PDB file of C-alpha atoms in Angstrom:
ATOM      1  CA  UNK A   1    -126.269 103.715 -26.882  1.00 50.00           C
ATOM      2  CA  UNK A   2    -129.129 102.680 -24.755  1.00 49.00           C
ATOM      3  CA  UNK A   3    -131.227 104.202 -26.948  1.00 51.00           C
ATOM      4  CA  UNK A   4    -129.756 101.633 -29.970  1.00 48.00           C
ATOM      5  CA  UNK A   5    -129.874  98.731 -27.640  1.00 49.00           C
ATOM      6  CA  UNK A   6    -134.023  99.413 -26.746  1.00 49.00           C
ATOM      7  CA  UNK A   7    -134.304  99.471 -30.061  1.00 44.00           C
ATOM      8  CA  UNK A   8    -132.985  96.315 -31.268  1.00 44.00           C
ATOM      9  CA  UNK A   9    -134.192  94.653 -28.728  1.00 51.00           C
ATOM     10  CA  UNK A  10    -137.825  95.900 -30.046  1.00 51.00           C
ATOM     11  CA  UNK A  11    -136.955  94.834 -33.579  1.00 49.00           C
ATOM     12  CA  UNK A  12    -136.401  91.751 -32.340  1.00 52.00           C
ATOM     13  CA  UNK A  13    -139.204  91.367 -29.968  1.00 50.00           C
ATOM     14  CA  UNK A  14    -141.680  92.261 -33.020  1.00 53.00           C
ATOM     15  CA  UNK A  15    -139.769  89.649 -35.428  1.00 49.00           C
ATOM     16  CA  UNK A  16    -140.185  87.316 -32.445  1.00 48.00           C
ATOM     17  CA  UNK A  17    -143.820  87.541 -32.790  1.00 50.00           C
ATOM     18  CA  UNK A  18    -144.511  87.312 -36.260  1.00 53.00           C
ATOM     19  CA  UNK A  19    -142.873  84.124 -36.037  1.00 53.00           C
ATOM     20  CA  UNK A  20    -145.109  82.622 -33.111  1.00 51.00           C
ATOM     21  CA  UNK A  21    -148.406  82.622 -35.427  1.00 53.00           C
ATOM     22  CA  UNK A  22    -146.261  81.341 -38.198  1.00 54.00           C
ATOM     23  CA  UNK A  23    -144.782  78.329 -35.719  1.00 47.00           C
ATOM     24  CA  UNK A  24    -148.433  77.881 -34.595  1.00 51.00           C
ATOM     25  CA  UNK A  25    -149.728  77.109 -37.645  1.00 60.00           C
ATOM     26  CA  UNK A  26    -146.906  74.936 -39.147  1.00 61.00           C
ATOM     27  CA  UNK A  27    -147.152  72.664 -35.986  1.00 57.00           C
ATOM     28  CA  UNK A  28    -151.318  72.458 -36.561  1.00 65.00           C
ATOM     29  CA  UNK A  29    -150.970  72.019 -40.191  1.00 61.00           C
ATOM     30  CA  UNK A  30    -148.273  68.928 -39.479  1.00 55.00           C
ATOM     31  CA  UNK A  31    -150.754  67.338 -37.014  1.00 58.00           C
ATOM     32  CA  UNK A  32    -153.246  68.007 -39.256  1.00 61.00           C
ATOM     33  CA  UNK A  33    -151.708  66.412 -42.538  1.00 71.00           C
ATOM     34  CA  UNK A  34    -149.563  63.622 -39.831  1.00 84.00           C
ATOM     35  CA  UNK A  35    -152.937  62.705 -37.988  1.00 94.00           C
ATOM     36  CA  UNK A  36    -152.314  59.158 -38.591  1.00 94.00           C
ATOM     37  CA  UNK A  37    -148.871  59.209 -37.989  1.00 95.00           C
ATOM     38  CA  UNK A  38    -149.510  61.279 -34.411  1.00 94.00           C
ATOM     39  CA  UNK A  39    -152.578  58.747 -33.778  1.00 95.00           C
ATOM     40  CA  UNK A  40    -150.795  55.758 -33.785  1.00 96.00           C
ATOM     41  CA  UNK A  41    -147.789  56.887 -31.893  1.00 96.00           C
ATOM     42  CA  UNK A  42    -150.376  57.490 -29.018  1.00 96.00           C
ATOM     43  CA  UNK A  43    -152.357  53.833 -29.625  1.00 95.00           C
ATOM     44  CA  UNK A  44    -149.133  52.076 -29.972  1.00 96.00           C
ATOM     45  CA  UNK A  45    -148.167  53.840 -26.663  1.00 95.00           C
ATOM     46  CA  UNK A  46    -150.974  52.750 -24.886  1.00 93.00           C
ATOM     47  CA  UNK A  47    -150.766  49.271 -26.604  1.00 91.00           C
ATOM     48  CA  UNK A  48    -147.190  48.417 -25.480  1.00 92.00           C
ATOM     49  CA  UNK A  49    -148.068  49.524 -22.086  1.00 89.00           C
ATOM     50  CA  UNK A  50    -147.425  46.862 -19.349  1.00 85.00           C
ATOM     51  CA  UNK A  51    -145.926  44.806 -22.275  1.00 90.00           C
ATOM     52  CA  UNK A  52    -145.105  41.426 -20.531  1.00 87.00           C
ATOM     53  CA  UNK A  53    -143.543  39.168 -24.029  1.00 88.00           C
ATOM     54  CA  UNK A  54    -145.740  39.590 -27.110  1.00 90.00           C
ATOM     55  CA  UNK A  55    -148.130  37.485 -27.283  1.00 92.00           C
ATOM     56  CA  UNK A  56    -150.534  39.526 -25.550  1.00 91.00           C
ATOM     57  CA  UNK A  57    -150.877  41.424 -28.872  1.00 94.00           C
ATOM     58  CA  UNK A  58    -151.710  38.303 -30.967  1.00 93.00           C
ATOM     59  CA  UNK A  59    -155.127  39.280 -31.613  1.00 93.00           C
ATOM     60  CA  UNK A  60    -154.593  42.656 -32.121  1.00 94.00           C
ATOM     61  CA  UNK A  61    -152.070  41.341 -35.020  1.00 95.00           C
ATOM     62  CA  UNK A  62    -154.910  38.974 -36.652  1.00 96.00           C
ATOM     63  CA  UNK A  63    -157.401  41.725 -36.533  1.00 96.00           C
ATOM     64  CA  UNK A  64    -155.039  44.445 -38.999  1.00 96.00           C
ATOM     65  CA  UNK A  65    -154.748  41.872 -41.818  1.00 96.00           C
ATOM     66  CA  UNK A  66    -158.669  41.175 -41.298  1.00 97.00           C
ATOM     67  CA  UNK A  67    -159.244  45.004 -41.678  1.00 98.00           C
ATOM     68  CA  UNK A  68    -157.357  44.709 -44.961  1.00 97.00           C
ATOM     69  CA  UNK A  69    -160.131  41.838 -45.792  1.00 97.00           C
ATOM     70  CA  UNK A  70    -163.069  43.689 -44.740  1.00 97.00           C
ATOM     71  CA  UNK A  71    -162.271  46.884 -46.574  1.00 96.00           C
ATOM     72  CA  UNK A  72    -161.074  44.406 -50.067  1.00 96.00           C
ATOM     73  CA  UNK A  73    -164.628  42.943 -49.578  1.00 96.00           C
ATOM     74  CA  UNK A  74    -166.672  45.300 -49.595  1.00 94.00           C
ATOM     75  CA  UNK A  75    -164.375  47.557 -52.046  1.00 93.00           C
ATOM     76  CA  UNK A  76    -165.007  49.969 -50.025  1.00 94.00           C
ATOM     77  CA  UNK A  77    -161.292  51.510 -48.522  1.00 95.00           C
ATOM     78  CA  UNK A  78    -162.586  53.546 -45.694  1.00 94.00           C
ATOM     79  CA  UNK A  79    -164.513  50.923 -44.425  1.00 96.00           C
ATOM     80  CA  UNK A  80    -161.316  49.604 -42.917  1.00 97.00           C
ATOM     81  CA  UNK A  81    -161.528  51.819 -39.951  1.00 97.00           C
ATOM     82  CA  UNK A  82    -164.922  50.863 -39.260  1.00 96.00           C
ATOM     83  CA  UNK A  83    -163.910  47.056 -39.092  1.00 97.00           C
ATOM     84  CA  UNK A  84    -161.076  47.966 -36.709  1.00 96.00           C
ATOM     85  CA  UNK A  85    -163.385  49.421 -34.653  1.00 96.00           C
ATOM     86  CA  UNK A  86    -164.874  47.233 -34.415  1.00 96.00           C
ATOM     87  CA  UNK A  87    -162.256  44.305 -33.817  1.00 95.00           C
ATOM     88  CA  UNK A  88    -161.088  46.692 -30.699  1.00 93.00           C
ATOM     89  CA  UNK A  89    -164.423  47.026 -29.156  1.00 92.00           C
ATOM     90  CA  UNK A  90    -164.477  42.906 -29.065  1.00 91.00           C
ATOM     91  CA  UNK A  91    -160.374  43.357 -27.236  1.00 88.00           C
ATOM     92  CA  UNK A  92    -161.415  46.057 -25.181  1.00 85.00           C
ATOM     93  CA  UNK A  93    -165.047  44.596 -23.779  1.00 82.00           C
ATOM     94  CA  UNK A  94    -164.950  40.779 -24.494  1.00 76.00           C
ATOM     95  CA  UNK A  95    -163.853  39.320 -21.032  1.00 61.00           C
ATOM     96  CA  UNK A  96    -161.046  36.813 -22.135  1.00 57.00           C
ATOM     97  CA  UNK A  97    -157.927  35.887 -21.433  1.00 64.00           C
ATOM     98  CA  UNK A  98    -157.666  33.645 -24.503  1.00 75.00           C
ATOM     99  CA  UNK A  99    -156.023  35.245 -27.057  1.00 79.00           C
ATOM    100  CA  UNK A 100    -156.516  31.946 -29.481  1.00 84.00           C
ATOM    101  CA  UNK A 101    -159.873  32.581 -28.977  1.00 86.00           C
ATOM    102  CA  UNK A 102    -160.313  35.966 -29.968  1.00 90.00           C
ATOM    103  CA  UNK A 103    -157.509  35.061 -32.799  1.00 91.00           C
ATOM    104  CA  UNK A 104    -160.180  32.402 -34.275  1.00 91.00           C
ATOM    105  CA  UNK A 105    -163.193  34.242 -33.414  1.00 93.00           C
ATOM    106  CA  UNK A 106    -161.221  37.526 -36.152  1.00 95.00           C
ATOM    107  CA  UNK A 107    -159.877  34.415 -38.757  1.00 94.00           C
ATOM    108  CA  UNK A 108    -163.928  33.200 -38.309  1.00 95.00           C
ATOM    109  CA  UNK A 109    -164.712  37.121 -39.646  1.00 96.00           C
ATOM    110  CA  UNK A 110    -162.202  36.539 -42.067  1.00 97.00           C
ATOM    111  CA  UNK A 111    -164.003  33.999 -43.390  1.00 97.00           C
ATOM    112  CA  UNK A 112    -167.193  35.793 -43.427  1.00 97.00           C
ATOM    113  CA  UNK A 113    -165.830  38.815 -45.072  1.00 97.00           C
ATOM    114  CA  UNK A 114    -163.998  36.073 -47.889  1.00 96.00           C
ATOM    115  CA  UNK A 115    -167.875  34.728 -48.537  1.00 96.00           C
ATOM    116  CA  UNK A 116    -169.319  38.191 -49.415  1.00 96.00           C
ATOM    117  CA  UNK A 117    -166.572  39.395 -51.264  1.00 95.00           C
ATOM    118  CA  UNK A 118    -166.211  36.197 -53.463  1.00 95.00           C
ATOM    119  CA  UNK A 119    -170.075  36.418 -54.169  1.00 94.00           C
ATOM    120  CA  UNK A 120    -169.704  40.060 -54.947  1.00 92.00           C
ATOM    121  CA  UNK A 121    -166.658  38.951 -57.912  1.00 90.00           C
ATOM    122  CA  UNK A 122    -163.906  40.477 -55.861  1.00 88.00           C
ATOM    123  CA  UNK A 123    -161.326  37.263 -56.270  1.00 90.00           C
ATOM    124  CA  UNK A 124    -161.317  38.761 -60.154  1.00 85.00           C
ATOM    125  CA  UNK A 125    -159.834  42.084 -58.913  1.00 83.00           C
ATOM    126  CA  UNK A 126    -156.184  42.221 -59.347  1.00 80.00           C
ATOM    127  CA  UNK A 127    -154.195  42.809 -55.694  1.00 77.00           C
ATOM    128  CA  UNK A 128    -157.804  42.693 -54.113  1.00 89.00           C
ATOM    129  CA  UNK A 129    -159.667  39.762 -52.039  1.00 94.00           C
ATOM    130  CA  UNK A 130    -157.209  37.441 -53.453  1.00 94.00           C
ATOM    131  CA  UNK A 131    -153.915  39.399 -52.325  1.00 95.00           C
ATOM    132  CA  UNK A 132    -155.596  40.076 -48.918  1.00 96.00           C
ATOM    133  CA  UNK A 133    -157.286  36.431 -48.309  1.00 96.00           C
ATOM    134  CA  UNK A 134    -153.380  35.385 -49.019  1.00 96.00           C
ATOM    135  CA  UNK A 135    -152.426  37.897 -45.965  1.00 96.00           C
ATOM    136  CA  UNK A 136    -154.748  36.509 -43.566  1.00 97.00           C
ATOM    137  CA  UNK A 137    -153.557  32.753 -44.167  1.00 96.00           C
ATOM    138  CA  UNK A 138    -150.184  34.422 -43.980  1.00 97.00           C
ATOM    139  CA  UNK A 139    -150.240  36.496 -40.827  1.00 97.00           C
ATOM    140  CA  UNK A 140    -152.941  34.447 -39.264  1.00 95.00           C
ATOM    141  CA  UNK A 141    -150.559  31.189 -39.371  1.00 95.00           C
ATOM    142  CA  UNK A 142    -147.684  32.545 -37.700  1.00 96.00           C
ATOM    143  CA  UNK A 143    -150.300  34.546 -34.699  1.00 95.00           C
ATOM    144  CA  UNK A 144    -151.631  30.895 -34.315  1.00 94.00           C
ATOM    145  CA  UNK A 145    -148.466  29.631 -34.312  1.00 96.00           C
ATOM    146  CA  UNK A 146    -146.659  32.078 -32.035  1.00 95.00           C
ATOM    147  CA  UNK A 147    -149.862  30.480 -29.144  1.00 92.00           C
ATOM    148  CA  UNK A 148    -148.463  27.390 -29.426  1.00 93.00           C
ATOM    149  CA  UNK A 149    -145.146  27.402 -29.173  1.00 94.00           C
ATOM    150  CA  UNK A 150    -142.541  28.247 -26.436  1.00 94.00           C
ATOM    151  CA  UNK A 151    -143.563  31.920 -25.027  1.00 91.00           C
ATOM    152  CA  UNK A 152    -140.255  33.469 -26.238  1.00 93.00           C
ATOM    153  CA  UNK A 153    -140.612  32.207 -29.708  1.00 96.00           C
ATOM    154  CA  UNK A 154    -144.239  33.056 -29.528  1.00 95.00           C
ATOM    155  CA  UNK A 155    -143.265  36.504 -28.401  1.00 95.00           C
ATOM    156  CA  UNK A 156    -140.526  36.491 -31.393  1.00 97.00           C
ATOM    157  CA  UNK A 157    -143.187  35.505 -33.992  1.00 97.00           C
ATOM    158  CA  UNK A 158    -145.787  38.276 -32.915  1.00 97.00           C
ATOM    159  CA  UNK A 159    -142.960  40.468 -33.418  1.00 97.00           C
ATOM    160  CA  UNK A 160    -142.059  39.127 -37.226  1.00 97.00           C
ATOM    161  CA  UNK A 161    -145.663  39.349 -37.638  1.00 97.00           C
ATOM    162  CA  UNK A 162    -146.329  42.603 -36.957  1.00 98.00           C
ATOM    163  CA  UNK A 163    -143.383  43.943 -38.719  1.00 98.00           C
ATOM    164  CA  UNK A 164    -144.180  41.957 -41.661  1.00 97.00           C
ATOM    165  CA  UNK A 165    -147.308  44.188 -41.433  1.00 98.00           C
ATOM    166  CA  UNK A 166    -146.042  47.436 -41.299  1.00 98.00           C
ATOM    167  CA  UNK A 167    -144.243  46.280 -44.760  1.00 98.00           C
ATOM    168  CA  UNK A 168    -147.748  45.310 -45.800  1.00 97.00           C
ATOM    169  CA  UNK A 169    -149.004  48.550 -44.729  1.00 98.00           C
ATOM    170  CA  UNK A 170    -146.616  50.942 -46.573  1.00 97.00           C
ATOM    171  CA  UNK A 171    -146.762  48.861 -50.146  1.00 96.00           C
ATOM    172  CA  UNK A 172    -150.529  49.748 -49.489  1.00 96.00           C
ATOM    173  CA  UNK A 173    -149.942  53.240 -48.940  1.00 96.00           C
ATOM    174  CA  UNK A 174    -148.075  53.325 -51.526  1.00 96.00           C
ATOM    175  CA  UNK A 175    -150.162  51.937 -54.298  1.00 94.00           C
ATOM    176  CA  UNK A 176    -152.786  53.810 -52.492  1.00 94.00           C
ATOM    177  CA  UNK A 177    -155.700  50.854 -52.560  1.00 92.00           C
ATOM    178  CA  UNK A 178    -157.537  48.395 -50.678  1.00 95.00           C
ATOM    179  CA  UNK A 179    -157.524  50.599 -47.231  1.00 96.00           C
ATOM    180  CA  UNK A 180    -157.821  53.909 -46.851  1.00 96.00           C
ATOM    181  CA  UNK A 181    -154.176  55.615 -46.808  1.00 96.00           C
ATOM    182  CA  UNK A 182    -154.958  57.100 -43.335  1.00 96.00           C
ATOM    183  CA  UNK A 183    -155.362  53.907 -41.962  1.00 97.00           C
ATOM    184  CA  UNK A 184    -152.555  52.342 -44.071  1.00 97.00           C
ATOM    185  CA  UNK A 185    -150.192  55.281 -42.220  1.00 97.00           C
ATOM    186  CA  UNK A 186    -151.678  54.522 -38.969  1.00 98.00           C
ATOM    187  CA  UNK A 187    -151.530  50.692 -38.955  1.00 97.00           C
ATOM    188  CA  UNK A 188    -148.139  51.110 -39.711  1.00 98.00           C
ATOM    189  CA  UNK A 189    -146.793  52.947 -37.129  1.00 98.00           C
ATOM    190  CA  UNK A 190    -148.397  51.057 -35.063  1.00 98.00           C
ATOM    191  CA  UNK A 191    -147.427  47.706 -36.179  1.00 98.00           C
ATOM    192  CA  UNK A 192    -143.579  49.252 -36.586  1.00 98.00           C
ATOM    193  CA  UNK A 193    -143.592  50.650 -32.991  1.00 97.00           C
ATOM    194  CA  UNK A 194    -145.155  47.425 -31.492  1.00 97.00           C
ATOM    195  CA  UNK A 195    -143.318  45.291 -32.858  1.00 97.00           C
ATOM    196  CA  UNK A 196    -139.948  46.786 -31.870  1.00 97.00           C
ATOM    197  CA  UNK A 197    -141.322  47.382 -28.294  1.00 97.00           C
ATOM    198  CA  UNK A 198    -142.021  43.476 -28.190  1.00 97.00           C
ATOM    199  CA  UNK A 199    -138.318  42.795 -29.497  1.00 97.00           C
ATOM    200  CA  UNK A 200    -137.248  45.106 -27.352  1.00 96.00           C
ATOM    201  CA  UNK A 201    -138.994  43.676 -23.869  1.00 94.00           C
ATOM    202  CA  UNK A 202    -137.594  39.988 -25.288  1.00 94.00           C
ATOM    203  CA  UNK A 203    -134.231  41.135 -25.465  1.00 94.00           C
ATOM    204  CA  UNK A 204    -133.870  43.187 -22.054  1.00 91.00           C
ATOM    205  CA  UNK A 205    -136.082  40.775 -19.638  1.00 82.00           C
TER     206      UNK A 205
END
């Protein structure tokens, strides 16, 4: 009887460990295909942080539909991360407290980036610089609007905003154009998880 017992106890020891590698692998090759997904869980973390009502993420909100601008521009979808890197090395190192300035400082890139892709013909691309230069004026009037208002509506439009966005971001992904789908899967997340963590702190404080 003991015998029987070591035994299955063995069997299952050894099935047991033909299972870890396989485990191993499915959880890298997730992260590895999700990397967008698992990326902007972590910035949106770090984002919402310390989140007082909303409107601290303002800029942050003008800069995604400038990324979709840059990267429409340019025609070039991959591009988009390097503009958002951009745009977060002016949040992260610009010593402000204005977020209406940095807001028309990324609507005054906007601009720049409409200029170079109208002189390179891309207003006669269907769902490109047109579509996107539509976005800005879109999610760039109610950021600008959110600054001037009372700080709960503000907070409340920052929200609408950035959900808005994630909608903007998954009909990208899904035609698969403009932006590179990596960062179309990241900014989503994102803009989904931020903007429920600002509804969230406006309807619990």
């Amino acid at each position: 009887m003991t015998d029987k017992h070591t035994f299955v106890n063995e069997g299952r020891d050894r099935a047991a460990d033909r299972r870890s590698p396989q485990a191993h692998r499915g959880w890298t090759g997730l992260l590895a295909h999700r990397w967008p997904t698992a990326l902007g869980v972590a910035v949106a973390a770090l984002t919402v942080f310390d989140l007082r009502g909303g409107t601290e993420l303002a800029a942050l909100t003008m800069l995604m539909s400038v990324v979709y601008l840059g990267a429409a521009a340019l025609d070039r979808r991959r591009f988009a991360w390097v503009v958002l890197l951009a745009g977060v090395a002016v949040l992260a190192f610009v010593p402000t407290s204005s977020e209406v300035a940095l807001s028309v400082g990324f609507l005054a890139a906007a601009l720049v980036f409409f200029v170079v892709g109208a002189a390179r013909g891309g207003l006669r691309k269907p769902g490109g610089l047109a579509l996107q230069s539509v976005g800005v004026l879109a999610f760039g009037s109610i950021v600008l609007a959110a600054l001037y208002v009372d700080p709960d509506l503000g907070g409340f439009l920052v929200a609408f905003a950035l959900l808005g966005h994630a909608a903007w971001d998954v009909f990208h992904y899904a035609r698969d154009k403009v932006v590179a789908r990596s960062y179309a899967e990241w900014c989503a997340v994102v803009d989904l998880l931020a903007g429920a963590a600002v509804l969230f702190v406006l309807f619990t404080t």
